[in-house]
mmCIF file of C-alpha atoms in Angstrom:
data_model
loop_
_atom_site.group_PDB
_atom_site.id
_atom_site.type_symbol
_atom_site.label_atom_id
_atom_site.label_comp_id
_atom_site.label_asym_id
_atom_site.label_seq_id
_atom_site.Cartn_x
_atom_site.Cartn_y
_atom_site.Cartn_z
ATOM 1 C CA MET X 1 -25.884 2.081 -6.875
ATOM 2 C CA LEU X 2 -23.859 3.810 -9.608
ATOM 3 C CA GLU X 3 -21.289 5.002 -7.146
ATOM 4 C CA GLU X 4 -20.901 1.453 -5.819
ATOM 5 C CA VAL X 5 -20.305 0.130 -9.341
ATOM 6 C CA LYS X 6 -17.752 2.875 -9.967
ATOM 7 C CA ALA X 7 -15.866 2.017 -6.774
ATOM 8 C CA VAL X 8 -15.760 -1.711 -7.612
ATOM 9 C CA ILE X 9 -14.551 -1.056 -11.159
ATOM 10 C CA ALA X 10 -11.980 1.445 -9.929
ATOM 11 C CA MET X 11 -10.530 -0.993 -7.365
ATOM 12 C CA LEU X 12 -10.373 -3.856 -9.887
ATOM 13 C CA VAL X 13 -8.448 -1.613 -12.316
ATOM 14 C CA VAL X 14 -6.152 -0.618 -9.478
ATOM 15 C CA GLN X 15 -5.353 -4.285 -8.692
ATOM 16 C CA PHE X 16 -4.423 -5.038 -12.330
ATOM 17 C CA ILE X 17 -2.258 -1.908 -12.495
ATOM 18 C CA PHE X 18 -0.409 -2.768 -9.288
ATOM 19 C CA ALA X 19 0.038 -6.348 -10.473
ATOM 20 C CA GLY X 20 1.627 -5.038 -13.703
ATOM 21 C CA MET X 21 4.024 -2.913 -11.667
ATOM 22 C CA PHE X 22 5.165 -5.944 -9.591
ATOM 23 C CA ILE X 23 5.886 -7.914 -12.800
ATOM 24 C CA LEU X 24 7.758 -5.002 -14.381
ATOM 25 C CA PHE X 25 9.791 -4.531 -11.222
ATOM 26 C CA LYS X 26 10.771 -8.158 -11.247
ATOM 27 C CA LEU X 27 11.853 -7.948 -14.925
ATOM 28 C CA THR X 28 13.750 -4.730 -14.441
ATOM 29 C CA ALA X 29 15.577 -5.968 -11.327
ATOM 30 C CA HIS X 30 16.935 -8.959 -13.319
ATOM 31 C CA ASP X 31 17.917 -6.780 -16.306
ATOM 32 C CA GLY X 32 20.993 -5.380 -14.555
ATOM 33 C CA THR X 33 19.426 -2.000 -13.759
ATOM 34 C CA ASN X 34 20.705 -0.185 -10.671
ATOM 35 C CA LEU X 35 17.717 -0.430 -8.306
ATOM 36 C CA ARG X 36 18.537 2.674 -6.298
ATOM 37 C CA ILE X 37 18.690 4.803 -9.474
ATOM 38 C CA LEU X 38 15.403 3.242 -10.642
ATOM 39 C CA VAL X 39 13.715 4.219 -7.337
ATOM 40 C CA ALA X 40 15.130 7.776 -7.566
ATOM 41 C CA TYR X 41 13.825 8.223 -11.097
ATOM 42 C CA ARG X 42 10.443 6.701 -10.246
ATOM 43 C CA LEU X 43 9.771 9.140 -7.379
ATOM 44 C CA SER X 44 11.164 12.063 -9.429
ATOM 45 C CA PHE X 45 8.773 11.292 -12.292
ATOM 46 C CA ALA X 46 5.911 10.967 -9.847
ATOM 47 C CA THR X 47 6.762 14.322 -8.335
ATOM 48 C CA LEU X 48 6.928 16.101 -11.685
ATOM 49 C CA PHE X 49 3.587 14.567 -12.660
ATOM 50 C CA MET X 50 1.736 15.192 -9.387
ATOM 51 C CA PHE X 51 2.697 18.791 -8.603
ATOM 52 C CA PRO X 52 0.957 20.267 -11.721
ATOM 53 C CA LEU X 53 -2.132 18.248 -10.855
ATOM 54 C CA ALA X 54 -2.127 19.633 -7.317
ATOM 55 C CA LEU X 55 -1.703 23.197 -8.643
ATOM 56 C CA ILE X 56 -4.522 22.739 -11.186
ATOM 57 C CA PHE X 57 -7.147 20.836 -9.234
ATOM 58 C CA GLN X 58 -6.396 21.721 -5.604
ATOM 59 C CA ARG X 59 -5.038 25.226 -5.792
ATOM 60 C CA LYS X 60 -7.372 26.426 -2.998
ATOM 61 C CA LYS X 61 -6.238 23.587 -0.721
ATOM 62 C CA ARG X 62 -2.508 24.473 -0.917
ATOM 63 C CA PRO X 63 -1.028 24.138 2.548
ATOM 64 C CA GLU X 64 1.000 26.823 4.206
ATOM 65 C CA PHE X 65 4.677 25.813 3.947
ATOM 66 C CA THR X 66 5.827 26.179 7.527
ATOM 67 C CA ARG X 67 8.833 24.538 9.166
ATOM 68 C CA ARG X 68 6.512 22.002 10.805
ATOM 69 C CA LEU X 69 4.956 21.119 7.432
ATOM 70 C CA VAL X 70 8.422 20.603 5.839
ATOM 71 C CA LEU X 71 9.435 18.288 8.694
ATOM 72 C CA LEU X 72 6.212 16.285 8.430
ATOM 73 C CA ALA X 73 6.560 16.063 4.694
ATOM 74 C CA PHE X 74 10.144 14.734 5.098
ATOM 75 C CA LEU X 75 8.933 12.132 7.635
ATOM 76 C CA SER X 76 6.052 11.195 5.342
ATOM 77 C CA GLY X 77 8.427 10.842 2.349
ATOM 78 C CA LEU X 78 10.846 8.809 4.346
ATOM 79 C CA LEU X 79 8.277 6.261 5.653
ATOM 80 C CA GLY X 80 5.868 6.309 2.701
ATOM 81 C CA ALA X 81 8.237 6.565 -0.285
ATOM 82 C CA ALA X 82 11.946 6.304 0.328
ATOM 83 C CA ILE X 83 12.302 3.356 2.755
ATOM 84 C CA PRO X 84 9.652 1.181 1.120
ATOM 85 C CA ASN X 85 11.113 1.648 -2.359
ATOM 86 C CA ILE X 86 14.696 1.208 -1.270
ATOM 87 C CA LEU X 87 13.872 -2.077 0.544
ATOM 88 C CA TYR X 88 11.212 -3.461 -1.717
ATOM 89 C CA LEU X 89 13.127 -3.915 -4.998
ATOM 90 C CA PRO X 90 16.136 -5.747 -3.501
ATOM 91 C CA GLY X 91 13.705 -7.863 -1.542
ATOM 92 C CA LEU X 92 11.776 -8.628 -4.739
ATOM 93 C CA VAL X 93 14.994 -9.842 -6.392
ATOM 94 C CA ARG X 94 15.755 -12.137 -3.440
ATOM 95 C CA THR X 95 12.240 -13.612 -3.272
ATOM 96 C CA SER X 96 9.557 -13.818 -5.924
ATOM 97 C CA ALA X 97 6.821 -11.608 -7.363
ATOM 98 C CA THR X 98 4.182 -13.863 -5.828
ATOM 99 C CA PHE X 99 5.700 -13.703 -2.320
ATOM 100 C CA SER X 100 6.236 -9.955 -2.453
ATOM 101 C CA THR X 101 2.559 -9.452 -3.494
ATOM 102 C CA ALA X 102 1.346 -11.892 -0.773
ATOM 103 C CA ALA X 103 3.389 -10.038 1.848
ATOM 104 C CA SER X 104 1.999 -6.701 0.740
ATOM 105 C CA ILE X 105 -1.582 -7.676 1.526
ATOM 106 C CA LEU X 106 -0.555 -8.247 5.147
ATOM 107 C CA SER X 107 -0.526 -4.483 5.596
ATOM 108 C CA PRO X 108 -3.718 -4.403 7.732
ATOM 109 C CA VAL X 109 -2.312 -7.026 10.093
ATOM 110 C CA ILE X 110 1.038 -5.172 10.457
ATOM 111 C CA THR X 111 -0.778 -1.902 10.906
ATOM 112 C CA LEU X 112 -2.893 -3.426 13.663
ATOM 113 C CA LEU X 113 0.195 -4.745 15.459
ATOM 114 C CA LEU X 114 1.886 -1.338 15.287
ATOM 115 C CA SER X 115 -1.219 0.486 16.399
ATOM 116 C CA LEU X 116 -1.386 -1.822 19.414
ATOM 117 C CA ALA X 117 2.308 -1.175 20.163
ATOM 118 C CA PHE X 118 1.746 2.591 20.040
ATOM 119 C CA ARG X 119 -1.498 2.283 22.010
ATOM 120 C CA MET X 120 -3.549 3.692 19.175
ATOM 121 C CA ASP X 121 -5.834 0.662 19.169
ATOM 122 C CA THR X 122 -6.922 -2.021 21.629
ATOM 123 C CA LEU X 123 -7.763 -5.711 21.137
ATOM 124 C CA ARG X 124 -10.479 -5.913 23.804
ATOM 125 C CA LEU X 125 -10.113 -9.675 24.225
ATOM 126 C CA GLY X 126 -13.289 -9.774 26.237
ATOM 127 C CA SER X 127 -15.316 -9.155 23.062
ATOM 128 C CA ASN X 128 -15.823 -11.446 20.058
ATOM 129 C CA GLU X 129 -14.312 -8.816 17.721
ATOM 130 C CA GLY X 130 -11.152 -8.563 19.847
ATOM 131 C CA ARG X 131 -10.614 -12.330 19.882
ATOM 132 C CA ALA X 132 -11.280 -12.522 16.168
ATOM 133 C CA LYS X 133 -8.710 -9.763 15.567
ATOM 134 C CA LEU X 134 -6.147 -11.667 17.527
ATOM 135 C CA LEU X 135 -6.945 -14.879 15.553
ATOM 136 C CA GLY X 136 -6.715 -12.965 12.253
ATOM 137 C CA THR X 137 -3.313 -11.553 13.205
ATOM 138 C CA LEU X 138 -2.014 -14.984 14.169
ATOM 139 C CA LEU X 139 -3.387 -16.434 10.881
ATOM 140 C CA GLY X 140 -1.698 -13.724 8.862
ATOM 141 C CA VAL X 141 1.711 -14.203 10.492
ATOM 142 C CA GLY X 142 1.360 -18.007 10.421
ATOM 143 C CA GLY X 143 0.435 -17.993 6.748
ATOM 144 C CA ALA X 144 3.478 -15.837 5.900
ATOM 145 C CA LEU X 145 5.787 -18.241 7.794
ATOM 146 C CA LEU X 146 4.220 -21.228 6.045
ATOM 147 C CA PHE X 147 4.700 -19.510 2.650
ATOM 148 C CA VAL X 148 8.412 -18.985 3.350
ATOM 149 C CA PHE X 149 9.448 -22.175 5.148
ATOM 150 C CA TYR X 150 7.193 -24.918 3.760
ATOM 151 C CA LYS X 151 7.200 -25.892 0.099
ATOM 152 C CA GLY X 152 5.494 -29.239 -0.323
ATOM 153 C CA PHE X 153 5.070 -30.642 -3.802
ATOM 154 C CA GLU X 154 5.067 -28.484 -6.936
ATOM 155 C CA LEU X 155 1.786 -27.397 -8.537
ATOM 156 C CA HIS X 156 1.965 -27.538 -12.327
ATOM 157 C CA ILE X 157 -0.848 -25.317 -13.540
ATOM 158 C CA TRP X 158 0.564 -25.153 -17.063
ATOM 159 C CA SER X 159 3.860 -25.546 -18.888
ATOM 160 C CA THR X 160 4.493 -22.702 -21.296
ATOM 161 C CA HIS X 161 8.328 -22.785 -21.318
ATOM 162 C CA VAL X 162 8.186 -18.993 -21.210
ATOM 163 C CA ASP X 163 10.557 -17.183 -18.861
ATOM 164 C CA LEU X 164 10.782 -13.477 -19.409
ATOM 165 C CA LEU X 165 13.545 -13.210 -16.816
ATOM 166 C CA LYS X 166 15.878 -15.191 -19.084
ATOM 167 C CA SER X 167 15.024 -13.171 -22.164
ATOM 168 C CA SER X 168 15.172 -9.777 -20.451
ATOM 169 C CA GLY X 169 18.921 -9.847 -19.974
ATOM 170 C CA GLN X 170 21.550 -11.083 -17.655
ATOM 171 C CA SER X 171 20.708 -11.247 -13.990
ATOM 172 C CA SER X 172 22.770 -9.442 -11.482
ATOM 173 C CA GLY X 173 23.245 -9.624 -7.764
ATOM 174 C CA PRO X 174 22.031 -12.349 -5.538
ATOM 175 C CA ALA X 175 19.438 -13.590 -7.969
ATOM 176 C CA THR X 176 22.007 -14.943 -10.339
ATOM 177 C CA GLU X 177 22.381 -18.307 -8.667
ATOM 178 C CA ASN X 178 18.675 -19.054 -8.374
ATOM 179 C CA GLN X 179 16.095 -16.751 -9.784
ATOM 180 C CA HIS X 180 13.204 -18.290 -7.886
ATOM 181 C CA HIS X 181 14.810 -18.884 -4.479
ATOM 182 C CA ILE X 182 13.295 -17.141 -1.491
ATOM 183 C CA SER X 183 16.021 -15.966 0.837
ATOM 184 C CA ILE X 184 15.651 -14.799 4.435
ATOM 185 C CA SER X 185 17.321 -11.489 3.642
ATOM 186 C CA GLY X 186 14.722 -10.832 0.935
ATOM 187 C CA VAL X 187 11.903 -11.753 3.235
ATOM 188 C CA LEU X 188 13.155 -9.263 5.823
ATOM 189 C CA MET X 189 13.460 -6.542 3.213
ATOM 190 C CA VAL X 190 9.920 -7.096 1.964
ATOM 191 C CA PHE X 191 8.492 -7.118 5.473
ATOM 192 C CA GLY X 192 10.613 -4.085 6.370
ATOM 193 C CA CYS X 193 8.954 -2.320 3.410
ATOM 194 C CA ASN X 194 5.511 -3.254 4.724
ATOM 195 C CA VAL X 195 6.362 -2.099 8.248
ATOM 196 C CA SER X 196 7.411 1.282 6.880
ATOM 197 C CA VAL X 197 4.199 1.626 4.916
ATOM 198 C CA SER X 198 2.177 0.739 7.965
ATOM 199 C CA LEU X 199 3.997 3.392 10.004
ATOM 200 C CA TRP X 200 3.180 5.859 7.238
ATOM 201 C CA LEU X 201 -0.481 4.939 7.418
ATOM 202 C CA LEU X 202 -0.502 5.537 11.147
ATOM 203 C CA LEU X 203 1.274 8.888 10.585
ATOM 204 C CA GLN X 204 -1.325 9.841 7.949
ATOM 205 C CA ALA X 205 -4.106 9.264 10.424
ATOM 206 C CA LYS X 206 -2.610 12.045 12.561
ATOM 207 C CA ILE X 207 -1.284 14.594 10.049
ATOM 208 C CA SER X 208 -3.066 14.108 6.737
ATOM 209 C CA LYS X 209 -5.322 17.151 7.202
ATOM 210 C CA GLU X 210 -2.288 19.395 7.565
ATOM 211 C CA PHE X 211 -1.292 18.748 3.920
ATOM 212 C CA GLY X 212 -4.478 20.094 2.380
ATOM 213 C CA GLY X 213 -5.792 17.878 -0.403
ATOM 214 C CA HIS X 214 -4.764 14.380 -1.479
ATOM 215 C CA CYS X 215 -2.693 15.623 -4.450
ATOM 216 C CA TRP X 216 -0.655 17.894 -2.227
ATOM 217 C CA ASN X 217 -0.128 15.142 0.290
ATOM 218 C CA ILE X 218 1.116 12.668 -2.315
ATOM 219 C CA SER X 219 3.171 15.335 -4.138
ATOM 220 C CA LEU X 220 5.055 16.391 -0.948
ATOM 221 C CA MET X 221 5.602 12.757 -0.021
ATOM 222 C CA ASN X 222 7.031 11.925 -3.451
ATOM 223 C CA ALA X 223 9.146 15.119 -3.524
ATOM 224 C CA THR X 224 10.856 14.518 -0.178
ATOM 225 C CA GLY X 225 11.144 10.782 -0.856
ATOM 226 C CA SER X 226 12.795 11.441 -4.248
ATOM 227 C CA LEU X 227 15.372 13.733 -2.609
ATOM 228 C CA VAL X 228 16.297 11.034 -0.107
ATOM 229 C CA CYS X 229 16.515 8.349 -2.798
ATOM 230 C CA MET X 230 18.506 10.603 -5.078
ATOM 231 C CA VAL X 231 21.105 11.234 -2.351
ATOM 232 C CA VAL X 232 21.322 7.494 -1.646
ATOM 233 C CA ALA X 233 21.747 6.680 -5.371
ATOM 234 C CA LEU X 234 24.389 9.401 -5.830
ATOM 235 C CA CYS X 235 26.397 8.099 -2.877
ATOM 236 C CA SER X 236 26.257 4.495 -4.082
ATOM 237 C CA GLU X 237 26.662 4.870 -7.833
ATOM 238 C CA HIS X 238 29.293 7.112 -9.421
ATOM 239 C CA ASN X 239 29.175 5.637 -12.905
ATOM 240 C CA TRP X 240 27.130 8.132 -14.916
ATOM 241 C CA ASN X 241 26.430 5.572 -17.624
ATOM 242 C CA GLN X 242 24.111 3.867 -15.092
ATOM 243 C CA TRP X 243 22.075 7.014 -14.890
ATOM 244 C CA ARG X 244 21.196 7.039 -18.584
ATOM 245 C CA LEU X 245 17.666 6.017 -19.478
ATOM 246 C CA GLY X 246 17.393 4.222 -22.827
ATOM 247 C CA TRP X 247 14.408 2.895 -24.703
ATOM 248 C CA ASN X 248 14.263 -0.306 -22.682
ATOM 249 C CA ILE X 249 12.447 -2.034 -19.858
ATOM 250 C CA SER X 250 13.939 0.381 -17.287
ATOM 251 C CA LEU X 251 12.371 3.415 -18.907
ATOM 252 C CA LEU X 252 9.023 1.629 -19.274
ATOM 253 C CA THR X 253 9.063 0.576 -15.583
ATOM 254 C CA THR X 254 10.089 4.108 -14.419
ATOM 255 C CA VAL X 255 7.333 5.849 -16.376
ATOM 256 C CA TYR X 256 4.717 3.194 -15.495
ATOM 257 C CA SER X 257 5.457 3.145 -11.758
ATOM 258 C CA GLY X 258 6.049 6.871 -11.516
ATOM 259 C CA VAL X 259 3.319 8.332 -13.736
ATOM 260 C CA VAL X 260 0.672 5.665 -13.933
ATOM 261 C CA VAL X 261 0.859 4.148 -10.431
ATOM 262 C CA SER X 262 2.072 7.083 -8.299
ATOM 263 C CA GLY X 263 0.420 9.758 -10.460
ATOM 264 C CA LEU X 264 -2.906 8.263 -11.560
ATOM 265 C CA VAL X 265 -3.639 5.260 -9.364
ATOM 266 C CA MET X 266 -2.845 6.830 -5.949
ATOM 267 C CA PRO X 267 -5.405 9.660 -6.386
ATOM 268 C CA LEU X 268 -7.924 7.002 -7.537
ATOM 269 C CA VAL X 269 -7.207 4.997 -4.355
ATOM 270 C CA ALA X 270 -7.540 8.194 -2.302
ATOM 271 C CA TRP X 271 -10.978 8.780 -3.955
ATOM 272 C CA CYS X 272 -12.090 5.258 -3.038
ATOM 273 C CA ILE X 273 -10.904 5.755 0.557
ATOM 274 C CA GLU X 274 -12.822 9.013 0.768
ATOM 275 C CA LYS X 275 -16.015 7.441 -0.639
ATOM 276 C CA LYS X 276 -15.938 3.955 0.891
ATOM 277 C CA GLY X 277 -13.241 3.964 3.602
ATOM 278 C CA PRO X 278 -9.730 2.436 3.840
ATOM 279 C CA LEU X 279 -11.017 -1.037 4.805
ATOM 280 C CA TYR X 280 -13.020 -1.228 1.563
ATOM 281 C CA VAL X 281 -9.806 -0.697 -0.375
ATOM 282 C CA THR X 282 -8.027 -3.474 1.549
ATOM 283 C CA VAL X 283 -10.666 -6.075 0.643
ATOM 284 C CA PHE X 284 -9.569 -6.089 -3.010
ATOM 285 C CA SER X 285 -5.859 -6.763 -2.295
ATOM 286 C CA PRO X 286 -6.056 -10.612 -2.618
ATOM 287 C CA ILE X 287 -7.157 -10.152 -6.249
ATOM 288 C CA ARG X 288 -3.723 -8.696 -6.958
ATOM 289 C CA LEU X 289 -2.105 -11.757 -5.386
ATOM 290 C CA VAL X 290 -4.063 -14.088 -7.721
ATOM 291 C CA ILE X 291 -3.081 -12.060 -10.782
ATOM 292 C CA VAL X 292 0.587 -11.965 -9.927
ATOM 293 C CA ALA X 293 0.673 -15.616 -9.024
ATOM 294 C CA LEU X 294 -0.888 -16.667 -12.338
ATOM 295 C CA VAL X 295 1.298 -14.295 -14.420
ATOM 296 C CA GLY X 296 4.379 -15.319 -12.449
ATOM 297 C CA SER X 297 3.844 -19.015 -13.091
ATOM 298 C CA PHE X 298 2.923 -18.389 -16.722
ATOM 299 C CA ALA X 299 5.553 -15.911 -17.853
ATOM 300 C CA LEU X 300 8.287 -15.849 -15.174
ATOM 301 C CA GLU X 301 8.583 -19.597 -14.605
ATOM 302 C CA GLU X 302 7.935 -19.050 -10.862
ATOM 303 C CA THR X 303 7.231 -22.470 -9.337
ATOM 304 C CA LEU X 304 4.031 -22.675 -7.252
ATOM 305 C CA TYR X 305 4.209 -25.039 -4.291
ATOM 306 C CA LEU X 306 1.471 -26.481 -2.165
ATOM 307 C CA GLY X 307 2.918 -24.663 0.854
ATOM 308 C CA SER X 308 2.805 -21.336 -1.017
ATOM 309 C CA LEU X 309 -0.853 -21.915 -1.910
ATOM 310 C CA ILE X 310 -1.898 -22.934 1.631
ATOM 311 C CA GLY X 311 0.090 -20.082 3.148
ATOM 312 C CA ALA X 312 -1.453 -17.531 0.789
ATOM 313 C CA ILE X 313 -4.957 -18.773 1.609
ATOM 314 C CA ILE X 314 -4.295 -18.578 5.323
ATOM 315 C CA MET X 315 -2.830 -15.029 4.953
ATOM 316 C CA VAL X 316 -5.890 -13.857 2.984
ATOM 317 C CA GLY X 317 -8.184 -15.411 5.545
ATOM 318 C CA GLY X 318 -6.386 -13.665 8.391
ATOM 319 C CA VAL X 319 -6.423 -10.327 6.621
ATOM 320 C CA TYR X 320 -10.155 -10.592 5.855
ATOM 321 C CA LEU X 321 -10.849 -11.482 9.501
ATOM 322 C CA VAL X 322 -8.962 -8.416 10.774
ATOM 323 C CA VAL X 323 -10.736 -6.187 8.180
ATOM 324 C CA TRP X 324 -14.137 -7.643 9.142
ATOM 325 C CA CYS X 325 -13.502 -6.945 12.820
ATOM 326 C CA LYS X 326 -12.406 -3.359 12.103
ATOM 327 C CA MET X 327 -15.621 -2.803 10.047
ATOM 328 C CA LYS X 328 -17.733 -4.255 12.858
ATOM 329 C CA GLU X 329 -15.998 -1.960 15.413
ATOM 330 C CA LYS X 330 -16.414 1.080 13.167
ATOM 331 C CA LYS X 331 -20.108 0.271 12.633
ATOM 332 C CA SER X 332 -20.494 -0.141 16.405
ATOM 333 C CA VAL X 333 -18.874 3.188 17.182
ATOM 334 C CA SER X 334 -21.002 4.861 14.509
ATOM 335 C CA THR X 335 -24.201 3.382 15.986
ATOM 336 C CA THR X 336 -23.184 4.467 19.517
ATOM 337 C CA THR X 337 -22.491 7.995 18.238
ATOM 338 C CA ASP X 338 -25.859 8.177 16.462
ATOM 339 C CA HIS X 339 -27.649 7.024 19.670
ATOM 340 C CA GLY X 340 -25.789 9.691 21.618
ATOM 341 C CA GLU X 341 -26.806 12.399 19.149
ATOM 342 C CA THR X 342 -30.407 11.170 19.234
ATOM 343 C CA ASN X 343 -30.575 11.300 23.015
ATOM 344 C CA LYS X 344 -28.966 14.734 22.992
ATOM 345 C CA ASN X 345 -31.546 16.014 20.529
ATOM 346 C CA ILE X 346 -34.413 14.491 22.602
ATOM 347 C CA LYS X 347 -33.118 16.242 25.690
ATOM 348 C CA GLU X 348 -32.806 19.579 23.759
ATOM 349 C CA VAL X 349 -36.349 19.203 22.445
ATOM 350 C CA SER X 350 -37.685 18.381 25.951
ATOM 351 C CA LEU X 351 -35.877 21.392 27.472
ATOM 352 C CA GLY X 352 -37.157 23.560 24.646
ATOM 353 C CA ASN X 353 -40.728 22.422 25.205
ATOM 354 C CA LEU X 354 -40.375 23.023 28.966
ATOM 355 C CA SER X 355 -39.022 26.470 28.292
ATOM 356 C CA ALA X 356 -41.927 27.176 25.930
ATOM 357 C CA VAL X 357 -44.475 26.058 28.539
ATOM 358 C CA ASN X 358 -42.832 28.166 31.240
ATOM 359 C CA ASN X 359 -42.779 31.248 28.969
ATOM 360 C CA ARG X 360 -46.429 30.745 28.022
ATOM 361 C CA ASP X 361 -47.450 30.774 31.693
ATOM 362 C CA ILE X 362 -45.778 34.114 32.215
ATOM 363 C CA PRO X 363 -48.342 36.948 31.937
#
């Protein structure tokens, strides 16, 4: 019971911390900060914070640094850190904090589609779970399309006349014309980020044990991802003044996302996955959407529309349906395995008794 309470509290804290990161990213992106440099600094800070933790707490689990491990670490960093960060922030600028958060909770649906494409999973349309998974996938995709293409009338929850985007500095890039406009390019970037993360999850299912402990896994991913992002930033920005970190929102966002999120929250998520499973972690994602939507409308002057609300509800429903089906399948497989082990033990006991009887009859 105590462990259950700890897991719930941990996941609620995680959702609030992630929601804070989305809001800070939105503010920093409109403050004129070079997004590629921000990403490079974030992953570098995360690497510097995580490596000592790995050396202290998981020294005995340190992996052997072979050529294969280095290549896997590079692939993990590319899919799990570099590409998602490079795509996400420009996508956030071109959309909204609410949409970016809503799209991020579609990760189970995208992962399911990719696992089907790579034949790592099957729908089994002949079963109720298979048909429900298909329905959940269609609901998730349909909700996302509704969120983007249908507005409806505006929902005025409150009117605070507070817009931190205007007070944080001059906007730059494509967001200058309309801070709250959702563009197709931004939508593609956000979903490209989610696809990369889903590919990373599928990769982790195959290679995670080769990295030793969770801290080593995340440290190597951040290290290789930071190298890629640093090269990209150096090639795109030659003005060294842009690389200076002052006492401003950029430094706060870099430290918060690098140390707090990547350094503290990710091991916490890994602990919850180890204790309760990955599907348990996914169930709490819609809470993050509610937090960001409320904060966005309150402090960022992000307009909520009826279409956005309906689309978000449909997306959440689709995600929960997919997660529920995966939990049912996992429980079914576990039950089948237990029955198999029981039958095997019965056979072994029967053979043992028979052997004992035969031996007793021998003079």
